[in-house]
């Protein structure tokens, strides 16, 4: 049970034999929006007014009251989809909520342009939070420019990110917590990126179950070109104003959008886009795509489409499955036109329509058609496959480009740590491999995981032998070191059908 390289499968309830996998998928990502609250007997107009005007929390209120206030906001948002919230800012500057936001931040995050670290701010935390709350209440709070940094992408390019100052991170996270109570009632079930209780593996499993269970023969693999850098500020504020009418919330969102970036000592004003790295950016991106893509696509598949259409979106990456090729071609053409209205553009190299599904895989195995193409989504290469009993499945393997990029990064870091002790480097590598296996440890992906571990062992062996000219680290000794410090691959994620079964 506890042998090296083996893992127990998660214990989950068995799927009901009277319900298909697609029914599980449909209930999970299309229908189920969370358990609703009990209906009230009071007049709805009075309820909405009470929700917005009588939930005022004085600074320093009881932290246990925070979820109750947000629950009332969620209830009002679910009850009336056209309700505009006019009094939300006092929830943001509540000291208890700011304190909660502070402790949710990463302790090791890089500081912004002011150099303020998490530890230094916490030395006088209560006084700092009270001062921040008072400035937010009076309207004297000023947003600072974000520090520009670049991180390498898997294709070799550099991704620009923004590092806000610590107080901006705190206020943004508190704002997101409040706004999520409103927008979680609006967002579609097929949207998974940067949402509470949702993640990449749920999106991957929903996509796999949809393709396996529905009549999907064609797949549109789409990516928006430089989405976070080209997001239109005017359209974004119009979208936010559909639900939010609190002038203080809108004012601070404008502040963060117009704060600009600091790069090489110069402040650059941004007329469009929102820096990646801030807590508010993912929510603003979801709001933008909710109105530009999700609502339109949901309507399109119910009316103009002639066959089945399934959608899964994670941030600016989304995959659409079609039963008919004509629907796929028409959807892509109309999508380009719609994105053009909102200053968005599909990435020419990463957007394509491919034949993919049980039908084309069956023709290929009979020697009639070509081998089905593959597509990439959230770090995995998706391909057609069959179980030993002949049932069609979607195989998910680690993208080769992602694996090579990770190995190059590890090689650079190992060379930098060449003179550290084996125990120090081994403890660091153990954390890296454990996180890697947790994400890529999906069913039927064990072979790439073992290959990754073997390459890490070879890289570490080369670095250890470079510490001297004697090459004293033999492969026998390296094997003992690897067994001591490097974990073995294990499948950490359940099968897609099992995850949806448990989620429901």
PDB file of C-alpha atoms in Angstrom, residues 18-315:
ATOM      1  CA  UNK A  18     -29.043   5.401 -14.269  1.00  0.00           C
ATOM      2  CA  UNK A  19     -27.140   8.609 -15.044  1.00  0.00           C
ATOM      3  CA  UNK A  20     -24.733   9.071 -17.962  1.00  0.00           C
ATOM      4  CA  UNK A  21     -21.422  10.869 -17.742  1.00  0.00           C
ATOM      5  CA  UNK A  22     -22.826  13.731 -19.798  1.00  0.00           C
ATOM      6  CA  UNK A  23     -25.635  14.179 -17.285  1.00  0.00           C
ATOM      7  CA  UNK A  24     -22.958  14.517 -14.595  1.00  0.00           C
ATOM      8  CA  UNK A  25     -21.096  17.073 -16.727  1.00  0.00           C
ATOM      9  CA  UNK A  26     -24.258  19.002 -17.557  1.00  0.00           C
ATOM     10  CA  UNK A  27     -25.334  19.228 -13.942  1.00  0.00           C
ATOM     11  CA  UNK A  28     -21.842  20.254 -12.869  1.00  0.00           C
ATOM     12  CA  UNK A  29     -20.881  22.933 -15.402  1.00  0.00           C
ATOM     13  CA  UNK A  30     -24.149  23.966 -17.036  1.00  0.00           C
ATOM     14  CA  UNK A  31     -26.927  23.733 -14.498  1.00  0.00           C
ATOM     15  CA  UNK A  32     -25.563  23.576 -10.992  1.00  0.00           C
ATOM     16  CA  UNK A  33     -24.810  27.080  -9.718  1.00  0.00           C
ATOM     17  CA  UNK A  34     -24.554  26.216  -6.056  1.00  0.00           C
ATOM     18  CA  UNK A  35     -27.149  25.478  -3.468  1.00  0.00           C
ATOM     19  CA  UNK A  36     -29.647  28.300  -3.269  1.00  0.00           C
ATOM     20  CA  UNK A  37     -30.671  29.982  -0.068  1.00  0.00           C
ATOM     21  CA  UNK A  38     -34.128  29.730   1.399  1.00  0.00           C
ATOM     22  CA  UNK A  39     -36.749  32.067  -0.042  1.00  0.00           C
ATOM     23  CA  UNK A  40     -37.783  35.009   2.067  1.00  0.00           C
ATOM     24  CA  UNK A  41     -41.321  36.134   2.701  1.00  0.00           C
ATOM     25  CA  UNK A  42     -40.538  39.827   2.672  1.00  0.00           C
ATOM     26  CA  UNK A  43     -41.078  42.070  -0.313  1.00  0.00           C
ATOM     27  CA  UNK A  44     -38.129  41.696  -2.773  1.00  0.00           C
ATOM     28  CA  UNK A  45     -37.747  45.456  -3.149  1.00  0.00           C
ATOM     29  CA  UNK A  46     -37.476  45.838   0.604  1.00  0.00           C
ATOM     30  CA  UNK A  47     -34.979  42.974   0.758  1.00  0.00           C
ATOM     31  CA  UNK A  48     -32.669  44.516  -1.834  1.00  0.00           C
ATOM     32  CA  UNK A  49     -32.764  47.876  -0.076  1.00  0.00           C
ATOM     33  CA  UNK A  50     -32.044  46.235   3.274  1.00  0.00           C
ATOM     34  CA  UNK A  51     -29.181  44.256   1.785  1.00  0.00           C
ATOM     35  CA  UNK A  52     -27.421  47.299   0.442  1.00  0.00           C
ATOM     36  CA  UNK A  53     -28.140  49.900   3.122  1.00  0.00           C
ATOM     37  CA  UNK A  54     -28.178  47.966   6.398  1.00  0.00           C
ATOM     38  CA  UNK A  55     -25.126  45.751   6.050  1.00  0.00           C
ATOM     39  CA  UNK A  56     -22.748  48.494   7.134  1.00  0.00           C
ATOM     40  CA  UNK A  57     -19.863  47.128   9.179  1.00  0.00           C
ATOM     41  CA  UNK A  58     -17.931  49.487  11.358  1.00  0.00           C
ATOM     42  CA  UNK A  59     -14.131  49.188  11.166  1.00  0.00           C
ATOM     43  CA  UNK A  60     -12.939  46.521  13.550  1.00  0.00           C
ATOM     44  CA  UNK A  61     -16.152  44.502  13.484  1.00  0.00           C
ATOM     45  CA  UNK A  62     -16.320  40.842  14.363  1.00  0.00           C
ATOM     46  CA  UNK A  63     -14.633  38.669  11.674  1.00  0.00           C
ATOM     47  CA  UNK A  64     -17.398  36.084  12.072  1.00  0.00           C
ATOM     48  CA  UNK A  65     -19.872  38.622  10.655  1.00  0.00           C
ATOM     49  CA  UNK A  66     -17.968  38.916   7.362  1.00  0.00           C
ATOM     50  CA  UNK A  67     -19.308  35.738   5.714  1.00  0.00           C
ATOM     51  CA  UNK A  68     -22.860  36.590   6.824  1.00  0.00           C
ATOM     52  CA  UNK A  69     -22.701  39.975   5.113  1.00  0.00           C
ATOM     53  CA  UNK A  70     -21.428  38.420   1.894  1.00  0.00           C
ATOM     54  CA  UNK A  71     -24.115  35.735   2.056  1.00  0.00           C
ATOM     55  CA  UNK A  72     -26.788  38.418   2.013  1.00  0.00           C
ATOM     56  CA  UNK A  73     -25.126  40.025  -1.000  1.00  0.00           C
ATOM     57  CA  UNK A  74     -25.058  36.659  -2.782  1.00  0.00           C
ATOM     58  CA  UNK A  75     -28.708  36.125  -1.972  1.00  0.00           C
ATOM     59  CA  UNK A  76     -29.668  39.498  -3.441  1.00  0.00           C
ATOM     60  CA  UNK A  77     -27.490  38.915  -6.530  1.00  0.00           C
ATOM     61  CA  UNK A  78     -29.087  35.529  -7.208  1.00  0.00           C
ATOM     62  CA  UNK A  79     -32.601  36.831  -6.641  1.00  0.00           C
ATOM     63  CA  UNK A  80     -32.374  39.761  -9.062  1.00  0.00           C
ATOM     64  CA  UNK A  81     -29.960  39.440 -12.004  1.00  0.00           C
ATOM     65  CA  UNK A  82     -30.470  43.108 -12.913  1.00  0.00           C
ATOM     66  CA  UNK A  83     -29.909  44.550  -9.453  1.00  0.00           C
ATOM     67  CA  UNK A  84     -27.169  47.217  -9.261  1.00  0.00           C
ATOM     68  CA  UNK A  85     -25.365  47.356  -5.916  1.00  0.00           C
ATOM     69  CA  UNK A  86     -24.930  50.892  -4.653  1.00  0.00           C
ATOM     70  CA  UNK A  87     -23.391  50.436  -1.203  1.00  0.00           C
ATOM     71  CA  UNK A  88     -20.498  47.960  -1.101  1.00  0.00           C
ATOM     72  CA  UNK A  89     -17.400  49.975  -0.245  1.00  0.00           C
ATOM     73  CA  UNK A  90     -17.869  49.805   3.528  1.00  0.00           C
ATOM     74  CA  UNK A  91     -17.471  46.027   3.261  1.00  0.00           C
ATOM     75  CA  UNK A  92     -14.043  46.567   1.687  1.00  0.00           C
ATOM     76  CA  UNK A  93     -12.516  48.977   4.224  1.00  0.00           C
ATOM     77  CA  UNK A  94     -13.676  46.978   7.229  1.00  0.00           C
ATOM     78  CA  UNK A  95     -10.559  46.289   9.319  1.00  0.00           C
ATOM     79  CA  UNK A  96     -11.442  42.622   9.793  1.00  0.00           C
ATOM     80  CA  UNK A  97     -11.708  42.103   6.044  1.00  0.00           C
ATOM     81  CA  UNK A  98      -8.441  43.949   5.412  1.00  0.00           C
ATOM     82  CA  UNK A  99      -6.770  41.810   8.066  1.00  0.00           C
ATOM     83  CA  UNK A 100      -8.096  38.665   6.410  1.00  0.00           C
ATOM     84  CA  UNK A 101      -6.820  39.874   3.034  1.00  0.00           C
ATOM     85  CA  UNK A 102      -3.377  40.554   4.518  1.00  0.00           C
ATOM     86  CA  UNK A 103      -2.999  37.033   5.868  1.00  0.00           C
ATOM     87  CA  UNK A 104      -4.128  35.548   2.544  1.00  0.00           C
ATOM     88  CA  UNK A 105      -1.215  37.192   0.736  1.00  0.00           C
ATOM     89  CA  UNK A 106       1.974  35.286   0.065  1.00  0.00           C
ATOM     90  CA  UNK A 107       4.638  35.991   2.673  1.00  0.00           C
ATOM     91  CA  UNK A 108       7.411  35.558   0.108  1.00  0.00           C
ATOM     92  CA  UNK A 109       5.904  37.716  -2.639  1.00  0.00           C
ATOM     93  CA  UNK A 110       8.175  40.302  -4.217  1.00  0.00           C
ATOM     94  CA  UNK A 111       7.706  43.868  -2.914  1.00  0.00           C
ATOM     95  CA  UNK A 112       6.387  46.664  -5.095  1.00  0.00           C
ATOM     96  CA  UNK A 113       7.936  50.001  -5.969  1.00  0.00           C
ATOM     97  CA  UNK A 114       7.929  51.106  -2.309  1.00  0.00           C
ATOM     98  CA  UNK A 115       9.935  48.073  -1.155  1.00  0.00           C
ATOM     99  CA  UNK A 116       7.411  47.222   1.576  1.00  0.00           C
ATOM    100  CA  UNK A 117       7.482  43.527   2.492  1.00  0.00           C
ATOM    101  CA  UNK A 118       4.829  41.388   4.132  1.00  0.00           C
ATOM    102  CA  UNK A 119       6.922  40.914   7.280  1.00  0.00           C
ATOM    103  CA  UNK A 120       7.742  44.615   7.690  1.00  0.00           C
ATOM    104  CA  UNK A 121       4.101  45.642   7.302  1.00  0.00           C
ATOM    105  CA  UNK A 122       3.061  43.080   9.896  1.00  0.00           C
ATOM    106  CA  UNK A 123       5.342  44.448  12.609  1.00  0.00           C
ATOM    107  CA  UNK A 124       2.751  47.124  13.349  1.00  0.00           C
ATOM    108  CA  UNK A 125      -0.157  45.432  11.624  1.00  0.00           C
ATOM    109  CA  UNK A 126      -3.172  46.717  13.539  1.00  0.00           C
ATOM    110  CA  UNK A 127      -2.093  50.353  13.391  1.00  0.00           C
ATOM    111  CA  UNK A 128      -1.300  50.032   9.683  1.00  0.00           C
ATOM    112  CA  UNK A 129      -4.661  48.428   8.929  1.00  0.00           C
ATOM    113  CA  UNK A 130      -6.585  51.054  10.899  1.00  0.00           C
ATOM    114  CA  UNK A 131      -4.745  53.810   9.049  1.00  0.00           C
ATOM    115  CA  UNK A 132      -5.437  52.101   5.714  1.00  0.00           C
ATOM    116  CA  UNK A 133      -9.108  51.655   6.592  1.00  0.00           C
ATOM    117  CA  UNK A 134      -9.442  55.321   7.520  1.00  0.00           C
ATOM    118  CA  UNK A 135      -7.838  56.465   4.277  1.00  0.00           C
ATOM    119  CA  UNK A 136     -10.171  54.229   2.301  1.00  0.00           C
ATOM    120  CA  UNK A 137     -13.169  55.566   4.217  1.00  0.00           C
ATOM    121  CA  UNK A 138     -12.212  59.219   3.687  1.00  0.00           C
ATOM    122  CA  UNK A 139     -11.284  58.679   0.039  1.00  0.00           C
ATOM    123  CA  UNK A 140      -7.661  59.795   0.448  1.00  0.00           C
ATOM    124  CA  UNK A 141      -6.150  56.447  -0.515  1.00  0.00           C
ATOM    125  CA  UNK A 142      -3.888  56.636  -3.576  1.00  0.00           C
ATOM    126  CA  UNK A 143      -3.001  53.742  -5.831  1.00  0.00           C
ATOM    127  CA  UNK A 144       0.712  53.348  -6.561  1.00  0.00           C
ATOM    128  CA  UNK A 145       2.238  52.279  -9.902  1.00  0.00           C
ATOM    129  CA  UNK A 146       3.063  48.591 -10.253  1.00  0.00           C
ATOM    130  CA  UNK A 147       6.607  47.381 -10.738  1.00  0.00           C
ATOM    131  CA  UNK A 148       7.163  45.750 -14.122  1.00  0.00           C
ATOM    132  CA  UNK A 149       8.867  42.371 -14.172  1.00  0.00           C
ATOM    133  CA  UNK A 150       9.231  39.659 -16.781  1.00  0.00           C
ATOM    134  CA  UNK A 151       8.951  35.912 -16.422  1.00  0.00           C
ATOM    135  CA  UNK A 152       9.962  33.448 -19.164  1.00  0.00           C
ATOM    136  CA  UNK A 153       7.231  31.620 -21.061  1.00  0.00           C
ATOM    137  CA  UNK A 154       7.378  28.050 -22.336  1.00  0.00           C
ATOM    138  CA  UNK A 155       7.909  29.247 -25.922  1.00  0.00           C
ATOM    139  CA  UNK A 156      10.957  31.322 -24.954  1.00  0.00           C
ATOM    140  CA  UNK A 157       9.238  34.719 -24.889  1.00  0.00           C
ATOM    141  CA  UNK A 158       8.926  36.972 -21.843  1.00  0.00           C
ATOM    142  CA  UNK A 159       5.596  37.502 -20.087  1.00  0.00           C
ATOM    143  CA  UNK A 160       5.212  40.975 -18.525  1.00  0.00           C
ATOM    144  CA  UNK A 161       3.718  40.995 -15.034  1.00  0.00           C
ATOM    145  CA  UNK A 162       3.009  43.773 -12.570  1.00  0.00           C
ATOM    146  CA  UNK A 163       3.909  43.722  -8.878  1.00  0.00           C
ATOM    147  CA  UNK A 164       1.650  46.091  -6.886  1.00  0.00           C
ATOM    148  CA  UNK A 165       2.677  47.587  -3.558  1.00  0.00           C
ATOM    149  CA  UNK A 166       1.557  45.668  -0.489  1.00  0.00           C
ATOM    150  CA  UNK A 167      -1.329  47.968   0.460  1.00  0.00           C
ATOM    151  CA  UNK A 168      -2.699  47.785  -3.082  1.00  0.00           C
ATOM    152  CA  UNK A 169      -2.594  43.995  -2.823  1.00  0.00           C
ATOM    153  CA  UNK A 170      -4.524  44.097   0.449  1.00  0.00           C
ATOM    154  CA  UNK A 171      -7.227  46.445  -0.811  1.00  0.00           C
ATOM    155  CA  UNK A 172      -7.557  44.626  -4.127  1.00  0.00           C
ATOM    156  CA  UNK A 173      -7.946  41.261  -2.438  1.00  0.00           C
ATOM    157  CA  UNK A 174     -10.600  42.654  -0.099  1.00  0.00           C
ATOM    158  CA  UNK A 175     -12.412  44.190  -3.080  1.00  0.00           C
ATOM    159  CA  UNK A 176     -12.309  40.902  -4.965  1.00  0.00           C
ATOM    160  CA  UNK A 177     -13.795  39.094  -1.972  1.00  0.00           C
ATOM    161  CA  UNK A 178     -16.764  41.464  -1.950  1.00  0.00           C
ATOM    162  CA  UNK A 179     -17.276  41.579  -5.725  1.00  0.00           C
ATOM    163  CA  UNK A 180     -17.100  37.789  -5.993  1.00  0.00           C
ATOM    164  CA  UNK A 181     -20.268  37.643  -3.904  1.00  0.00           C
ATOM    165  CA  UNK A 182     -22.000  39.536  -6.716  1.00  0.00           C
ATOM    166  CA  UNK A 183     -20.449  38.047  -9.827  1.00  0.00           C
ATOM    167  CA  UNK A 184     -20.454  34.397  -8.800  1.00  0.00           C
ATOM    168  CA  UNK A 185     -24.212  34.555  -9.296  1.00  0.00           C
ATOM    169  CA  UNK A 186     -23.682  35.731 -12.895  1.00  0.00           C
ATOM    170  CA  UNK A 187     -20.693  33.804 -14.218  1.00  0.00           C
ATOM    171  CA  UNK A 188     -21.421  30.812 -16.431  1.00  0.00           C
ATOM    172  CA  UNK A 189     -20.753  27.256 -15.329  1.00  0.00           C
ATOM    173  CA  UNK A 190     -18.189  26.633 -18.077  1.00  0.00           C
ATOM    174  CA  UNK A 191     -15.922  29.438 -16.758  1.00  0.00           C
ATOM    175  CA  UNK A 192     -13.245  28.063 -14.417  1.00  0.00           C
ATOM    176  CA  UNK A 193     -10.338  30.505 -14.248  1.00  0.00           C
ATOM    177  CA  UNK A 194      -9.635  32.389 -10.999  1.00  0.00           C
ATOM    178  CA  UNK A 195     -12.932  31.579  -9.336  1.00  0.00           C
ATOM    179  CA  UNK A 196     -13.591  30.341  -5.775  1.00  0.00           C
ATOM    180  CA  UNK A 197     -13.688  26.546  -5.432  1.00  0.00           C
ATOM    181  CA  UNK A 198     -12.752  26.105  -9.104  1.00  0.00           C
ATOM    182  CA  UNK A 199      -9.456  25.286 -10.710  1.00  0.00           C
ATOM    183  CA  UNK A 200      -7.586  24.001 -13.713  1.00  0.00           C
ATOM    184  CA  UNK A 201      -8.212  20.320 -13.023  1.00  0.00           C
ATOM    185  CA  UNK A 202     -11.949  20.837 -12.873  1.00  0.00           C
ATOM    186  CA  UNK A 203     -11.784  22.529 -16.276  1.00  0.00           C
ATOM    187  CA  UNK A 204      -9.693  19.673 -17.655  1.00  0.00           C
ATOM    188  CA  UNK A 205     -12.076  17.044 -16.314  1.00  0.00           C
ATOM    189  CA  UNK A 206     -15.165  18.882 -17.566  1.00  0.00           C
ATOM    190  CA  UNK A 207     -13.638  19.100 -21.045  1.00  0.00           C
ATOM    191  CA  UNK A 208     -12.701  15.406 -21.088  1.00  0.00           C
ATOM    192  CA  UNK A 209     -16.146  14.263 -19.948  1.00  0.00           C
ATOM    193  CA  UNK A 210     -17.859  16.565 -22.445  1.00  0.00           C
ATOM    194  CA  UNK A 211     -15.847  15.261 -25.406  1.00  0.00           C
ATOM    195  CA  UNK A 212     -16.280  11.642 -24.313  1.00  0.00           C
ATOM    196  CA  UNK A 213     -19.995  11.913 -23.618  1.00  0.00           C
ATOM    197  CA  UNK A 214     -21.335  14.358 -26.221  1.00  0.00           C
ATOM    198  CA  UNK A 215     -21.339  14.212 -30.013  1.00  0.00           C
ATOM    199  CA  UNK A 216     -18.104  16.148 -30.392  1.00  0.00           C
ATOM    200  CA  UNK A 217     -16.357  15.661 -33.734  1.00  0.00           C
ATOM    201  CA  UNK A 218     -14.625  19.032 -34.140  1.00  0.00           C
ATOM    202  CA  UNK A 219     -12.704  21.151 -31.628  1.00  0.00           C
ATOM    203  CA  UNK A 220     -11.902  24.862 -31.709  1.00  0.00           C
ATOM    204  CA  UNK A 221      -8.745  25.425 -29.688  1.00  0.00           C
ATOM    205  CA  UNK A 222      -8.637  29.206 -29.161  1.00  0.00           C
ATOM    206  CA  UNK A 223      -6.345  31.676 -27.437  1.00  0.00           C
ATOM    207  CA  UNK A 224      -6.722  35.441 -27.167  1.00  0.00           C
ATOM    208  CA  UNK A 225      -3.654  37.377 -28.252  1.00  0.00           C
ATOM    209  CA  UNK A 226      -2.140  39.514 -25.421  1.00  0.00           C
ATOM    210  CA  UNK A 227      -5.478  39.637 -23.639  1.00  0.00           C
ATOM    211  CA  UNK A 228      -4.327  41.259 -20.391  1.00  0.00           C
ATOM    212  CA  UNK A 229      -2.345  43.882 -22.317  1.00  0.00           C
ATOM    213  CA  UNK A 230      -5.137  44.908 -24.722  1.00  0.00           C
ATOM    214  CA  UNK A 231      -8.155  44.921 -22.410  1.00  0.00           C
ATOM    215  CA  UNK A 232     -10.173  48.083 -23.147  1.00  0.00           C
ATOM    216  CA  UNK A 233     -10.705  50.242 -20.042  1.00  0.00           C
ATOM    217  CA  UNK A 234     -13.877  51.952 -21.238  1.00  0.00           C
ATOM    218  CA  UNK A 235     -15.618  48.727 -22.119  1.00  0.00           C
ATOM    219  CA  UNK A 236     -14.474  47.147 -18.857  1.00  0.00           C
ATOM    220  CA  UNK A 237     -15.952  49.945 -16.742  1.00  0.00           C
ATOM    221  CA  UNK A 238     -19.216  49.727 -18.697  1.00  0.00           C
ATOM    222  CA  UNK A 239     -19.374  46.012 -17.963  1.00  0.00           C
ATOM    223  CA  UNK A 240     -18.687  46.557 -14.261  1.00  0.00           C
ATOM    224  CA  UNK A 241     -21.391  49.207 -14.097  1.00  0.00           C
ATOM    225  CA  UNK A 242     -23.989  46.642 -15.192  1.00  0.00           C
ATOM    226  CA  UNK A 243     -23.875  45.303 -11.637  1.00  0.00           C
ATOM    227  CA  UNK A 244     -21.919  47.813  -9.532  1.00  0.00           C
ATOM    228  CA  UNK A 245     -23.209  51.361  -8.974  1.00  0.00           C
ATOM    229  CA  UNK A 246     -21.150  52.164  -5.873  1.00  0.00           C
ATOM    230  CA  UNK A 247     -19.084  55.232  -6.906  1.00  0.00           C
ATOM    231  CA  UNK A 248     -16.270  54.380  -4.491  1.00  0.00           C
ATOM    232  CA  UNK A 249     -15.792  50.890  -5.951  1.00  0.00           C
ATOM    233  CA  UNK A 250     -15.783  52.254  -9.505  1.00  0.00           C
ATOM    234  CA  UNK A 251     -13.432  55.063  -8.505  1.00  0.00           C
ATOM    235  CA  UNK A 252     -10.836  52.707  -7.070  1.00  0.00           C
ATOM    236  CA  UNK A 253     -11.028  50.350 -10.041  1.00  0.00           C
ATOM    237  CA  UNK A 254     -10.230  53.359 -12.247  1.00  0.00           C
ATOM    238  CA  UNK A 255      -7.318  54.194  -9.950  1.00  0.00           C
ATOM    239  CA  UNK A 256      -5.803  50.731 -10.339  1.00  0.00           C
ATOM    240  CA  UNK A 257      -6.289  50.745 -14.093  1.00  0.00           C
ATOM    241  CA  UNK A 258      -4.681  54.186 -14.493  1.00  0.00           C
ATOM    242  CA  UNK A 259      -1.895  53.770 -11.918  1.00  0.00           C
ATOM    243  CA  UNK A 260       0.602  52.824 -14.625  1.00  0.00           C
ATOM    244  CA  UNK A 261       3.781  50.765 -14.375  1.00  0.00           C
ATOM    245  CA  UNK A 262       7.327  51.513 -13.290  1.00  0.00           C
ATOM    246  CA  UNK A 263       9.963  50.152 -15.648  1.00  0.00           C
ATOM    247  CA  UNK A 264      13.656  51.057 -15.441  1.00  0.00           C
ATOM    248  CA  UNK A 265      12.836  53.986 -13.161  1.00  0.00           C
ATOM    249  CA  UNK A 266      10.251  55.487 -15.511  1.00  0.00           C
ATOM    250  CA  UNK A 267       6.492  55.624 -14.945  1.00  0.00           C
ATOM    251  CA  UNK A 268       4.517  54.533 -17.987  1.00  0.00           C
ATOM    252  CA  UNK A 269       0.829  55.405 -18.236  1.00  0.00           C
ATOM    253  CA  UNK A 270      -1.382  52.567 -19.448  1.00  0.00           C
ATOM    254  CA  UNK A 271      -4.325  53.442 -21.656  1.00  0.00           C
ATOM    255  CA  UNK A 272      -5.398  49.818 -22.013  1.00  0.00           C
ATOM    256  CA  UNK A 273      -4.806  46.493 -20.338  1.00  0.00           C
ATOM    257  CA  UNK A 274      -4.481  45.437 -16.731  1.00  0.00           C
ATOM    258  CA  UNK A 275      -1.163  44.202 -15.266  1.00  0.00           C
ATOM    259  CA  UNK A 276      -0.953  40.497 -14.545  1.00  0.00           C
ATOM    260  CA  UNK A 277       0.023  39.941 -10.938  1.00  0.00           C
ATOM    261  CA  UNK A 278      -2.531  42.092  -9.154  1.00  0.00           C
ATOM    262  CA  UNK A 279      -5.349  40.500  -7.184  1.00  0.00           C
ATOM    263  CA  UNK A 280      -7.997  42.497  -9.028  1.00  0.00           C
ATOM    264  CA  UNK A 281      -6.791  41.637 -12.555  1.00  0.00           C
ATOM    265  CA  UNK A 282      -8.178  38.062 -12.762  1.00  0.00           C
ATOM    266  CA  UNK A 283     -11.648  39.188 -11.651  1.00  0.00           C
ATOM    267  CA  UNK A 284     -11.665  42.092 -14.126  1.00  0.00           C
ATOM    268  CA  UNK A 285     -10.591  39.682 -16.864  1.00  0.00           C
ATOM    269  CA  UNK A 286     -13.438  37.302 -16.013  1.00  0.00           C
ATOM    270  CA  UNK A 287     -15.938  40.175 -16.039  1.00  0.00           C
ATOM    271  CA  UNK A 288     -14.677  41.334 -19.434  1.00  0.00           C
ATOM    272  CA  UNK A 289     -14.868  37.858 -20.975  1.00  0.00           C
ATOM    273  CA  UNK A 290     -18.214  37.152 -19.337  1.00  0.00           C
ATOM    274  CA  UNK A 291     -19.824  39.933 -21.355  1.00  0.00           C
ATOM    275  CA  UNK A 292     -17.761  39.635 -24.529  1.00  0.00           C
ATOM    276  CA  UNK A 293     -17.579  35.835 -24.844  1.00  0.00           C
ATOM    277  CA  UNK A 294     -19.540  33.767 -22.325  1.00  0.00           C
ATOM    278  CA  UNK A 295     -22.991  35.311 -22.695  1.00  0.00           C
ATOM    279  CA  UNK A 296     -22.679  35.461 -26.481  1.00  0.00           C
ATOM    280  CA  UNK A 297     -21.357  31.886 -26.809  1.00  0.00           C
ATOM    281  CA  UNK A 298     -24.045  30.516 -24.501  1.00  0.00           C
ATOM    282  CA  UNK A 299     -26.726  32.175 -26.627  1.00  0.00           C
ATOM    283  CA  UNK A 300     -25.051  31.077 -29.886  1.00  0.00           C
ATOM    284  CA  UNK A 301     -25.014  27.387 -29.022  1.00  0.00           C
ATOM    285  CA  UNK A 302     -28.704  27.467 -28.100  1.00  0.00           C
ATOM    286  CA  UNK A 303     -29.964  29.345 -31.175  1.00  0.00           C
ATOM    287  CA  UNK A 304     -27.794  29.469 -34.338  1.00  0.00           C
ATOM    288  CA  UNK A 305     -26.004  26.146 -33.733  1.00  0.00           C
ATOM    289  CA  UNK A 306     -27.418  23.121 -35.543  1.00  0.00           C
ATOM    290  CA  UNK A 307     -25.683  20.434 -33.466  1.00  0.00           C
ATOM    291  CA  UNK A 308     -24.232  19.929 -30.002  1.00  0.00           C
ATOM    292  CA  UNK A 309     -21.795  22.558 -28.718  1.00  0.00           C
ATOM    293  CA  UNK A 310     -19.747  22.355 -25.494  1.00  0.00           C
ATOM    294  CA  UNK A 311     -17.549  25.112 -24.039  1.00  0.00           C
ATOM    295  CA  UNK A 312     -14.844  25.175 -21.374  1.00  0.00           C
ATOM    296  CA  UNK A 313     -12.959  28.390 -20.583  1.00  0.00           C
ATOM    297  CA  UNK A 314     -10.079  29.030 -18.203  1.00  0.00           C
ATOM    298  CA  UNK A 315      -9.109  32.733 -18.178  1.00  0.00           C
TER     299      UNK A 315
END
